[in-house]
Amino acid sequence: MSQSAPVLKIKLQIYSGDEIAMGPGKADLLDAIGEEGSISAAARKIGMSYRRAWLLVDTMNRCWHEPLVETAPGGSARGGARMTPYGRGILQLYRSLQEESRGLRDCAEWTELGAALRDAPLAHQKS
């Protein structure tokens, strides 16, 4: 068995009360909405149900001072969704924070924790 370096995965979640206002999934959805111009196409692109995507957009829009996504009814001809300028700013700040958190992989505390971590958990012992 080869020894591999321990993995540090930081999942940033920003809360508004008890709701997750922004996290990795919501950020990915915003990126996809920006690229696709609709919630349904964005959901398909990232392998999410339309209902789940709509609920995430609703949560984001309720958690921030301004909506992150605007929708327009009318189907593919007139409808769709777009990220607002405010939403683009929030997404940019979140992505910057994610990038900055990657620097924690180089900190002394992570090096020490990584050295104390087993390559794999011990097997369960039978009682």
mmCIF file of C-alpha atoms in Angstrom:
data_model
loop_
_atom_site.group_PDB
_atom_site.id
_atom_site.type_symbol
_atom_site.label_atom_id
_atom_site.label_comp_id
_atom_site.label_asym_id
_atom_site.label_seq_id
_atom_site.Cartn_x
_atom_site.Cartn_y
_atom_site.Cartn_z
ATOM 1 C CA MET A 1 0.000 0.000 0.000
ATOM 2 C CA SER A 2 1.474 3.343 -1.019
ATOM 3 C CA GLN A 3 1.499 6.254 1.361
ATOM 4 C CA SER A 4 -0.494 9.198 0.094
ATOM 5 C CA ALA A 5 -0.593 12.756 1.323
ATOM 6 C CA PRO A 6 -3.561 13.603 3.533
ATOM 7 C CA VAL A 7 -6.294 15.612 1.853
ATOM 8 C CA LEU A 8 -7.610 18.859 3.287
ATOM 9 C CA LYS A 9 -11.014 19.747 1.881
ATOM 10 C CA ILE A 10 -12.543 22.977 3.086
ATOM 11 C CA LYS A 11 -16.229 23.449 2.342
ATOM 12 C CA LEU A 12 -17.110 27.105 2.852
ATOM 13 C CA GLN A 13 -20.696 27.754 3.797
ATOM 14 C CA ILE A 14 -22.048 31.217 4.578
ATOM 15 C CA TYR A 15 -25.168 31.331 6.723
ATOM 16 C CA SER A 16 -28.021 33.784 7.035
ATOM 17 C CA GLY A 17 -29.747 32.642 10.205
ATOM 18 C CA ASP A 18 -30.256 28.893 9.804
ATOM 19 C CA GLU A 19 -30.137 28.995 5.995
ATOM 20 C CA ILE A 20 -27.031 28.393 3.902
ATOM 21 C CA ALA A 21 -26.851 31.620 1.893
ATOM 22 C CA MET A 22 -23.854 30.475 -0.170
ATOM 23 C CA GLY A 23 -21.885 27.279 -0.477
ATOM 24 C CA PRO A 24 -20.119 25.281 -3.179
ATOM 25 C CA GLY A 25 -23.316 23.934 -4.759
ATOM 26 C CA LYS A 26 -25.013 27.318 -4.868
ATOM 27 C CA ALA A 27 -21.881 28.899 -6.355
ATOM 28 C CA ASP A 28 -21.730 26.200 -9.042
ATOM 29 C CA LEU A 29 -25.414 26.779 -9.787
ATOM 30 C CA LEU A 30 -24.821 30.523 -10.147
ATOM 31 C CA ASP A 31 -21.942 29.858 -12.546
ATOM 32 C CA ALA A 32 -24.181 27.571 -14.608
ATOM 33 C CA ILE A 33 -27.053 30.096 -14.637
ATOM 34 C CA GLY A 34 -24.581 32.709 -15.863
ATOM 35 C CA GLU A 35 -23.493 30.397 -18.683
ATOM 36 C CA GLU A 36 -26.854 28.900 -19.622
ATOM 37 C CA GLY A 37 -29.329 31.729 -19.056
ATOM 38 C CA SER A 38 -31.942 29.527 -17.422
ATOM 39 C CA ILE A 39 -32.410 27.630 -14.195
ATOM 40 C CA SER A 40 -33.509 24.428 -15.945
ATOM 41 C CA ALA A 41 -30.519 24.396 -18.325
ATOM 42 C CA ALA A 42 -28.183 25.240 -15.450
ATOM 43 C CA ALA A 43 -29.633 22.406 -13.366
ATOM 44 C CA ARG A 44 -29.163 19.931 -16.229
ATOM 45 C CA LYS A 45 -25.591 21.117 -16.749
ATOM 46 C CA ILE A 46 -24.583 20.384 -13.152
ATOM 47 C CA GLY A 47 -26.734 17.250 -12.725
ATOM 48 C CA MET A 48 -29.301 18.760 -10.380
ATOM 49 C CA SER A 49 -33.077 18.555 -10.500
ATOM 50 C CA TYR A 50 -34.946 21.667 -11.579
ATOM 51 C CA ARG A 51 -36.856 21.675 -8.291
ATOM 52 C CA ARG A 52 -33.643 21.568 -6.250
ATOM 53 C CA ALA A 53 -32.093 24.340 -8.356
ATOM 54 C CA TRP A 54 -35.197 26.516 -7.963
ATOM 55 C CA LEU A 55 -35.161 25.997 -4.184
ATOM 56 C CA LEU A 56 -31.479 26.977 -4.022
ATOM 57 C CA VAL A 57 -32.118 30.137 -6.059
ATOM 58 C CA ASP A 58 -35.053 31.006 -3.805
ATOM 59 C CA THR A 59 -32.901 30.529 -0.705
ATOM 60 C CA MET A 60 -30.094 32.681 -2.094
ATOM 61 C CA ASN A 61 -32.491 35.436 -3.099
ATOM 62 C CA ARG A 62 -34.024 35.478 0.392
ATOM 63 C CA CYS A 63 -30.684 35.513 2.230
ATOM 64 C CA TRP A 64 -28.907 38.474 0.632
ATOM 65 C CA HIS A 65 -29.832 42.168 0.663
ATOM 66 C CA GLU A 66 -30.555 41.999 -3.067
ATOM 67 C CA PRO A 67 -31.519 39.093 -5.356
ATOM 68 C CA LEU A 68 -28.644 37.137 -6.871
ATOM 69 C CA VAL A 69 -30.798 35.764 -9.697
ATOM 70 C CA GLU A 70 -33.624 37.384 -11.668
ATOM 71 C CA THR A 71 -36.109 35.257 -13.568
ATOM 72 C CA ALA A 72 -38.467 36.094 -16.401
ATOM 73 C CA PRO A 73 -41.419 33.884 -17.374
ATOM 74 C CA GLY A 74 -42.162 33.088 -20.989
ATOM 75 C CA GLY A 75 -40.302 29.965 -22.023
ATOM 76 C CA SER A 76 -37.196 29.824 -24.151
ATOM 77 C CA ALA A 77 -38.219 32.743 -26.399
ATOM 78 C CA ARG A 78 -38.661 35.428 -23.731
ATOM 79 C CA GLY A 79 -37.987 33.776 -20.403
ATOM 80 C CA GLY A 80 -34.979 32.599 -18.547
ATOM 81 C CA ALA A 81 -32.830 33.575 -15.640
ATOM 82 C CA ARG A 82 -29.801 35.734 -15.210
ATOM 83 C CA MET A 83 -27.402 36.495 -12.443
ATOM 84 C CA THR A 84 -27.788 40.081 -11.262
ATOM 85 C CA PRO A 85 -24.771 42.387 -11.029
ATOM 86 C CA TYR A 86 -25.117 42.051 -7.239
ATOM 87 C CA GLY A 87 -25.122 38.258 -7.633
ATOM 88 C CA ARG A 88 -21.979 38.369 -9.776
ATOM 89 C CA GLY A 89 -20.282 40.412 -7.051
ATOM 90 C CA ILE A 90 -21.313 37.995 -4.293
ATOM 91 C CA LEU A 91 -20.164 35.027 -6.393
ATOM 92 C CA GLN A 92 -16.813 36.705 -7.088
ATOM 93 C CA LEU A 93 -16.274 37.381 -3.381
ATOM 94 C CA TYR A 94 -17.187 33.785 -2.504
ATOM 95 C CA ARG A 95 -14.836 32.347 -5.169
ATOM 96 C CA SER A 96 -12.031 34.600 -3.875
ATOM 97 C CA LEU A 97 -12.640 33.339 -0.351
ATOM 98 C CA GLN A 98 -12.531 29.747 -1.624
ATOM 99 C CA GLU A 99 -9.211 30.441 -3.344
ATOM 100 C CA GLU A 100 -7.786 32.040 -0.235
ATOM 101 C CA SER A 101 -8.818 29.048 1.882
ATOM 102 C CA ARG A 102 -6.726 26.780 -0.350
ATOM 103 C CA GLY A 103 -3.691 28.484 1.181
ATOM 104 C CA LEU A 104 -4.464 26.728 4.448
ATOM 105 C CA ARG A 105 -2.961 23.583 2.926
ATOM 106 C CA ASP A 106 0.438 25.217 3.432
ATOM 107 C CA CYS A 107 -0.022 26.280 7.048
ATOM 108 C CA ALA A 108 1.883 24.735 9.970
ATOM 109 C CA GLU A 109 -1.283 23.446 11.668
ATOM 110 C CA TRP A 110 -2.328 21.435 8.618
ATOM 111 C CA THR A 111 1.199 20.051 8.248
ATOM 112 C CA GLU A 112 1.109 18.906 11.871
ATOM 113 C CA LEU A 113 -2.409 17.459 11.580
ATOM 114 C CA GLY A 114 -1.452 15.684 8.365
ATOM 115 C CA ALA A 115 1.577 14.109 10.034
ATOM 116 C CA ALA A 116 -0.661 12.775 12.828
ATOM 117 C CA LEU A 117 -3.249 11.315 10.422
ATOM 118 C CA ARG A 118 -3.281 7.641 9.425
ATOM 119 C CA ASP A 119 -3.152 6.788 5.710
ATOM 120 C CA ALA A 120 -6.415 4.894 6.218
ATOM 121 C CA PRO A 121 -8.639 4.196 9.208
ATOM 122 C CA LEU A 122 -8.046 1.060 11.193
ATOM 123 C CA ALA A 123 -10.383 -1.825 10.455
ATOM 124 C CA HIS A 124 -13.370 -2.260 12.726
ATOM 125 C CA GLN A 125 -12.648 -4.672 15.519
ATOM 126 C CA LYS A 126 -15.173 -7.424 16.153
ATOM 127 C CA SER A 127 -16.664 -7.522 19.613
#
